[in-house]
Amino acid sequence: MGQEKTINGVNVERLEGTVAAIKDKPAIAKFRFRATNKWITGGHNQTYIQGFYGACQEDATRSKPFVLDADEPPILLGEDHGANPVEYVLTALAGCLTTSLVYHAAANGIRIDEVESSLEGDLDLHGFLGLSGQIRNGYENVRVTMKVKSDAPAEKLAEFTRRSPVLDIVSNPVPVTVRVEKK
């Protein structure tokens, strides 16, 4: 058996096999990710991420859940047990932009030597606090700067970031249903 073709830490043969399998059987492209959350106290809560549905089956490869603590900094009345939820949005965006860039570059035979990103989001508490109906509850805008060491042109690399699912989620309205039930 020959050596696996790996670019940017991505097994390109497996990636190509996945693309071919999805073309052959489109249903395997459907995924459902899940998270459960439990409030601890004040702004502190924990999210548990373990199983998901994908490739026409329930995934059972994670023996224990990922546990993510969320809280607020003291200036926002928290105790700083973890990043706050809007910081997790930046984390999710950074991670997904990076993964999209690296995977798509690998699929196109482009080597990436380094990727660093910095993100900033502007949020005005007037919206969250209900002090103004004219100001959003969430980010007014987000700025991302990615520094990439590669021989490929920046424009080509930027194309790959546009495939990011999280970029799509935060850039376009997504229907969200919130149901509150009494325990």
PDB file of C-alpha atoms in Angstrom:
ATOM      1  CA  MET A   1       0.000   0.000   0.000  1.00  0.00           C
ATOM      2  CA  GLY A   2       1.351   3.452  -0.944  1.00  0.00           C
ATOM      3  CA  GLN A   3       1.840   6.429   1.304  1.00  0.00           C
ATOM      4  CA  GLU A   4      -1.226   8.590   1.935  1.00  0.00           C
ATOM      5  CA  LYS A   5      -1.312  11.920   0.132  1.00  0.00           C
ATOM      6  CA  THR A   6      -1.551  14.556   2.846  1.00  0.00           C
ATOM      7  CA  ILE A   7      -1.604  18.304   2.265  1.00  0.00           C
ATOM      8  CA  ASN A   8      -1.979  20.736   5.176  1.00  0.00           C
ATOM      9  CA  GLY A   9      -2.589  17.790   7.501  1.00  0.00           C
ATOM     10  CA  VAL A  10      -5.591  16.728   5.400  1.00  0.00           C
ATOM     11  CA  ASN A  11      -5.744  13.228   3.927  1.00  0.00           C
ATOM     12  CA  VAL A  12      -6.558  14.230   0.351  1.00  0.00           C
ATOM     13  CA  GLU A  13      -7.541  10.709  -0.764  1.00  0.00           C
ATOM     14  CA  ARG A  14     -10.107  10.480   2.039  1.00  0.00           C
ATOM     15  CA  LEU A  15     -11.352  13.984   1.196  1.00  0.00           C
ATOM     16  CA  GLU A  16     -11.737  13.037  -2.474  1.00  0.00           C
ATOM     17  CA  GLY A  17     -13.440   9.792  -1.417  1.00  0.00           C
ATOM     18  CA  THR A  18     -15.900  11.734   0.720  1.00  0.00           C
ATOM     19  CA  VAL A  19     -16.718  14.101  -2.154  1.00  0.00           C
ATOM     20  CA  ALA A  20     -17.219  11.147  -4.517  1.00  0.00           C
ATOM     21  CA  ALA A  21     -19.432   9.335  -2.003  1.00  0.00           C
ATOM     22  CA  ILE A  22     -21.606  12.437  -1.561  1.00  0.00           C
ATOM     23  CA  LYS A  23     -21.944  12.829  -5.326  1.00  0.00           C
ATOM     24  CA  ASP A  24     -22.991   9.163  -5.528  1.00  0.00           C
ATOM     25  CA  LYS A  25     -25.371   9.291  -2.534  1.00  0.00           C
ATOM     26  CA  PRO A  26     -26.413  12.894  -1.709  1.00  0.00           C
ATOM     27  CA  ALA A  27     -28.253  11.871   1.488  1.00  0.00           C
ATOM     28  CA  ILE A  28     -24.964  11.251   3.299  1.00  0.00           C
ATOM     29  CA  ALA A  29     -24.224  14.987   3.135  1.00  0.00           C
ATOM     30  CA  LYS A  30     -27.010  15.750   5.648  1.00  0.00           C
ATOM     31  CA  PHE A  31     -25.777  16.355   9.203  1.00  0.00           C
ATOM     32  CA  ARG A  32     -27.508  17.336  12.437  1.00  0.00           C
ATOM     33  CA  PHE A  33     -25.280  18.705  15.176  1.00  0.00           C
ATOM     34  CA  ARG A  34     -26.497  18.978  18.773  1.00  0.00           C
ATOM     35  CA  ALA A  35     -25.603  20.723  21.982  1.00  0.00           C
ATOM     36  CA  THR A  36     -27.185  20.681  25.423  1.00  0.00           C
ATOM     37  CA  ASN A  37     -26.701  23.414  27.963  1.00  0.00           C
ATOM     38  CA  LYS A  38     -27.152  23.702  31.716  1.00  0.00           C
ATOM     39  CA  TRP A  39     -27.180  26.931  33.701  1.00  0.00           C
ATOM     40  CA  ILE A  40     -24.836  26.939  36.714  1.00  0.00           C
ATOM     41  CA  THR A  41     -25.288  30.392  38.317  1.00  0.00           C
ATOM     42  CA  GLY A  42     -25.313  34.036  37.232  1.00  0.00           C
ATOM     43  CA  GLY A  43     -23.922  34.194  33.700  1.00  0.00           C
ATOM     44  CA  HIS A  44     -22.127  30.832  34.062  1.00  0.00           C
ATOM     45  CA  ASN A  45     -23.486  27.906  32.060  1.00  0.00           C
ATOM     46  CA  GLN A  46     -22.045  24.769  30.473  1.00  0.00           C
ATOM     47  CA  THR A  47     -22.656  23.333  27.044  1.00  0.00           C
ATOM     48  CA  TYR A  48     -22.159  19.632  26.359  1.00  0.00           C
ATOM     49  CA  ILE A  49     -21.415  18.433  22.848  1.00  0.00           C
ATOM     50  CA  GLN A  50     -21.163  14.739  22.116  1.00  0.00           C
ATOM     51  CA  GLY A  51     -23.196  12.958  19.481  1.00  0.00           C
ATOM     52  CA  PHE A  52     -24.381  14.067  16.088  1.00  0.00           C
ATOM     53  CA  TYR A  53     -26.137  12.581  13.098  1.00  0.00           C
ATOM     54  CA  GLY A  54     -24.243  12.424   9.824  1.00  0.00           C
ATOM     55  CA  ALA A  55     -23.546  10.199   6.815  1.00  0.00           C
ATOM     56  CA  CYS A  56     -26.958   8.532   7.368  1.00  0.00           C
ATOM     57  CA  GLN A  57     -26.133   7.354  10.879  1.00  0.00           C
ATOM     58  CA  GLU A  58     -25.769   8.400  14.479  1.00  0.00           C
ATOM     59  CA  ASP A  59     -22.130   9.093  15.349  1.00  0.00           C
ATOM     60  CA  ALA A  60     -20.897   7.187  18.388  1.00  0.00           C
ATOM     61  CA  THR A  61     -17.160   7.855  18.210  1.00  0.00           C
ATOM     62  CA  ARG A  62     -16.985  10.333  21.094  1.00  0.00           C
ATOM     63  CA  SER A  63     -16.756   8.449  24.371  1.00  0.00           C
ATOM     64  CA  LYS A  64     -17.277  11.578  26.463  1.00  0.00           C
ATOM     65  CA  PRO A  65     -18.711  15.013  25.708  1.00  0.00           C
ATOM     66  CA  PHE A  66     -16.825  18.221  25.082  1.00  0.00           C
ATOM     67  CA  VAL A  67     -17.723  20.599  27.915  1.00  0.00           C
ATOM     68  CA  LEU A  68     -17.614  24.315  27.160  1.00  0.00           C
ATOM     69  CA  ASP A  69     -17.982  26.822  29.964  1.00  0.00           C
ATOM     70  CA  ALA A  70     -19.550  30.163  29.147  1.00  0.00           C
ATOM     71  CA  ASP A  71     -19.719  33.136  31.474  1.00  0.00           C
ATOM     72  CA  GLU A  72     -19.364  36.885  31.412  1.00  0.00           C
ATOM     73  CA  PRO A  73     -16.409  39.008  32.502  1.00  0.00           C
ATOM     74  CA  PRO A  74     -16.808  40.790  35.838  1.00  0.00           C
ATOM     75  CA  ILE A  75     -17.651  44.099  34.118  1.00  0.00           C
ATOM     76  CA  LEU A  76     -20.713  42.299  32.719  1.00  0.00           C
ATOM     77  CA  LEU A  77     -21.587  40.831  36.155  1.00  0.00           C
ATOM     78  CA  GLY A  78     -19.988  37.435  35.561  1.00  0.00           C
ATOM     79  CA  GLU A  79     -17.153  35.531  37.184  1.00  0.00           C
ATOM     80  CA  ASP A  80     -15.130  34.769  34.029  1.00  0.00           C
ATOM     81  CA  HIS A  81     -15.504  30.966  34.164  1.00  0.00           C
ATOM     82  CA  GLY A  82     -15.227  30.911  30.379  1.00  0.00           C
ATOM     83  CA  ALA A  83     -15.509  32.979  27.235  1.00  0.00           C
ATOM     84  CA  ASN A  84     -18.825  34.747  26.858  1.00  0.00           C
ATOM     85  CA  PRO A  85     -21.265  33.537  24.188  1.00  0.00           C
ATOM     86  CA  VAL A  86     -20.467  36.314  21.705  1.00  0.00           C
ATOM     87  CA  GLU A  87     -16.764  35.432  22.057  1.00  0.00           C
ATOM     88  CA  TYR A  88     -17.689  31.826  21.223  1.00  0.00           C
ATOM     89  CA  VAL A  89     -19.275  33.137  18.016  1.00  0.00           C
ATOM     90  CA  LEU A  90     -15.914  34.694  17.087  1.00  0.00           C
ATOM     91  CA  THR A  91     -14.203  31.414  18.028  1.00  0.00           C
ATOM     92  CA  ALA A  92     -16.582  29.412  15.857  1.00  0.00           C
ATOM     93  CA  LEU A  93     -16.107  31.806  12.952  1.00  0.00           C
ATOM     94  CA  ALA A  94     -12.303  31.759  13.251  1.00  0.00           C
ATOM     95  CA  GLY A  95     -12.202  27.974  13.466  1.00  0.00           C
ATOM     96  CA  CYS A  96     -14.522  27.452  10.521  1.00  0.00           C
ATOM     97  CA  LEU A  97     -12.811  30.023   8.284  1.00  0.00           C
ATOM     98  CA  THR A  98      -9.464  28.368   9.027  1.00  0.00           C
ATOM     99  CA  THR A  99     -10.760  24.838   8.443  1.00  0.00           C
ATOM    100  CA  SER A 100     -12.502  25.869   5.215  1.00  0.00           C
ATOM    101  CA  LEU A 101      -9.342  27.560   3.957  1.00  0.00           C
ATOM    102  CA  VAL A 102      -7.086  24.611   4.823  1.00  0.00           C
ATOM    103  CA  TYR A 103      -9.402  21.886   3.473  1.00  0.00           C
ATOM    104  CA  HIS A 104     -10.184  23.657   0.210  1.00  0.00           C
ATOM    105  CA  ALA A 105      -6.540  24.534  -0.305  1.00  0.00           C
ATOM    106  CA  ALA A 106      -5.608  20.866   0.232  1.00  0.00           C
ATOM    107  CA  ALA A 107      -8.281  19.746  -2.236  1.00  0.00           C
ATOM    108  CA  ASN A 108      -6.748  22.130  -4.777  1.00  0.00           C
ATOM    109  CA  GLY A 109      -3.179  20.975  -4.105  1.00  0.00           C
ATOM    110  CA  ILE A 110      -2.241  24.255  -2.396  1.00  0.00           C
ATOM    111  CA  ARG A 111       0.067  24.060   0.599  1.00  0.00           C
ATOM    112  CA  ILE A 112      -0.536  26.293   3.578  1.00  0.00           C
ATOM    113  CA  ASP A 113       2.382  26.872   5.926  1.00  0.00           C
ATOM    114  CA  GLU A 114       0.720  29.073   8.546  1.00  0.00           C
ATOM    115  CA  VAL A 115      -2.660  30.630   9.309  1.00  0.00           C
ATOM    116  CA  GLU A 116      -3.343  33.197  11.992  1.00  0.00           C
ATOM    117  CA  SER A 117      -6.477  35.234  12.350  1.00  0.00           C
ATOM    118  CA  SER A 118      -7.742  38.062  14.489  1.00  0.00           C
ATOM    119  CA  LEU A 119     -11.405  38.885  14.904  1.00  0.00           C
ATOM    120  CA  GLU A 120     -13.267  41.813  16.400  1.00  0.00           C
ATOM    121  CA  GLY A 121     -16.981  42.268  16.821  1.00  0.00           C
ATOM    122  CA  ASP A 122     -18.787  45.438  17.843  1.00  0.00           C
ATOM    123  CA  LEU A 123     -21.767  45.077  20.174  1.00  0.00           C
ATOM    124  CA  ASP A 124     -23.831  47.836  21.799  1.00  0.00           C
ATOM    125  CA  LEU A 125     -25.528  46.772  25.064  1.00  0.00           C
ATOM    126  CA  HIS A 126     -28.457  49.129  24.403  1.00  0.00           C
ATOM    127  CA  GLY A 127     -30.008  46.369  22.275  1.00  0.00           C
ATOM    128  CA  PHE A 128     -29.462  43.498  24.737  1.00  0.00           C
ATOM    129  CA  LEU A 129     -30.682  45.572  27.677  1.00  0.00           C
ATOM    130  CA  GLY A 130     -33.831  46.634  25.806  1.00  0.00           C
ATOM    131  CA  LEU A 131     -32.893  50.309  26.051  1.00  0.00           C
ATOM    132  CA  SER A 132     -33.243  50.885  22.314  1.00  0.00           C
ATOM    133  CA  GLY A 133     -35.319  49.170  19.704  1.00  0.00           C
ATOM    134  CA  GLN A 134     -33.064  50.696  17.037  1.00  0.00           C
ATOM    135  CA  ILE A 135     -29.928  48.798  18.083  1.00  0.00           C
ATOM    136  CA  ARG A 136     -29.343  45.111  17.423  1.00  0.00           C
ATOM    137  CA  ASN A 137     -29.074  42.678  20.328  1.00  0.00           C
ATOM    138  CA  GLY A 138     -26.007  41.121  18.727  1.00  0.00           C
ATOM    139  CA  TYR A 139     -22.962  42.148  16.760  1.00  0.00           C
ATOM    140  CA  GLU A 140     -23.348  45.234  14.600  1.00  0.00           C
ATOM    141  CA  ASN A 141     -20.366  44.106  12.531  1.00  0.00           C
ATOM    142  CA  VAL A 142     -17.457  41.684  12.657  1.00  0.00           C
ATOM    143  CA  ARG A 143     -14.005  42.185  11.187  1.00  0.00           C
ATOM    144  CA  VAL A 144     -11.703  39.278  10.393  1.00  0.00           C
ATOM    145  CA  THR A 145      -8.068  39.517   9.354  1.00  0.00           C
ATOM    146  CA  MET A 146      -6.383  36.304   8.283  1.00  0.00           C
ATOM    147  CA  LYS A 147      -2.638  36.122   7.774  1.00  0.00           C
ATOM    148  CA  VAL A 148      -1.732  33.145   5.616  1.00  0.00           C
ATOM    149  CA  LYS A 149       1.705  31.911   4.638  1.00  0.00           C
ATOM    150  CA  SER A 150       1.348  30.169   1.276  1.00  0.00           C
ATOM    151  CA  ASP A 151       2.538  30.461  -2.312  1.00  0.00           C
ATOM    152  CA  ALA A 152      -1.068  30.875  -3.478  1.00  0.00           C
ATOM    153  CA  PRO A 153      -2.440  34.364  -4.210  1.00  0.00           C
ATOM    154  CA  ALA A 154      -4.471  35.975  -1.413  1.00  0.00           C
ATOM    155  CA  GLU A 155      -7.522  36.221  -3.718  1.00  0.00           C
ATOM    156  CA  LYS A 156      -7.519  32.450  -4.250  1.00  0.00           C
ATOM    157  CA  LEU A 157      -7.193  31.805  -0.519  1.00  0.00           C
ATOM    158  CA  ALA A 158     -10.045  34.234   0.186  1.00  0.00           C
ATOM    159  CA  GLU A 159     -12.264  32.212  -2.185  1.00  0.00           C
ATOM    160  CA  PHE A 160     -11.801  29.169   0.046  1.00  0.00           C
ATOM    161  CA  THR A 161     -12.930  31.030   3.173  1.00  0.00           C
ATOM    162  CA  ARG A 162     -16.263  31.829   1.514  1.00  0.00           C
ATOM    163  CA  ARG A 163     -17.160  28.105   1.764  1.00  0.00           C
ATOM    164  CA  SER A 164     -17.269  28.389   5.579  1.00  0.00           C
ATOM    165  CA  PRO A 165     -20.588  27.184   7.048  1.00  0.00           C
ATOM    166  CA  VAL A 166     -20.192  29.457  10.089  1.00  0.00           C
ATOM    167  CA  LEU A 167     -19.511  32.461   7.843  1.00  0.00           C
ATOM    168  CA  ASP A 168     -22.784  31.631   6.101  1.00  0.00           C
ATOM    169  CA  ILE A 169     -24.602  31.224   9.434  1.00  0.00           C
ATOM    170  CA  VAL A 170     -23.504  34.608  10.790  1.00  0.00           C
ATOM    171  CA  SER A 171     -23.858  36.441   7.457  1.00  0.00           C
ATOM    172  CA  ASN A 172     -27.340  35.280   6.470  1.00  0.00           C
ATOM    173  CA  PRO A 173     -30.573  34.944   8.428  1.00  0.00           C
ATOM    174  CA  VAL A 174     -31.093  31.405   9.719  1.00  0.00           C
ATOM    175  CA  PRO A 175     -34.529  30.356  10.957  1.00  0.00           C
ATOM    176  CA  VAL A 176     -34.234  29.696  14.697  1.00  0.00           C
ATOM    177  CA  THR A 177     -37.101  28.442  16.818  1.00  0.00           C
ATOM    178  CA  VAL A 178     -36.912  28.967  20.580  1.00  0.00           C
ATOM    179  CA  ARG A 179     -39.448  27.118  22.714  1.00  0.00           C
ATOM    180  CA  VAL A 180     -39.510  27.610  26.480  1.00  0.00           C
ATOM    181  CA  GLU A 181     -41.161  24.829  28.476  1.00  0.00           C
ATOM    182  CA  LYS A 182     -41.899  24.731  32.198  1.00  0.00           C
ATOM    183  CA  LYS A 183     -40.009  21.986  34.020  1.00  0.00           C
TER     184      LYS A 183
END
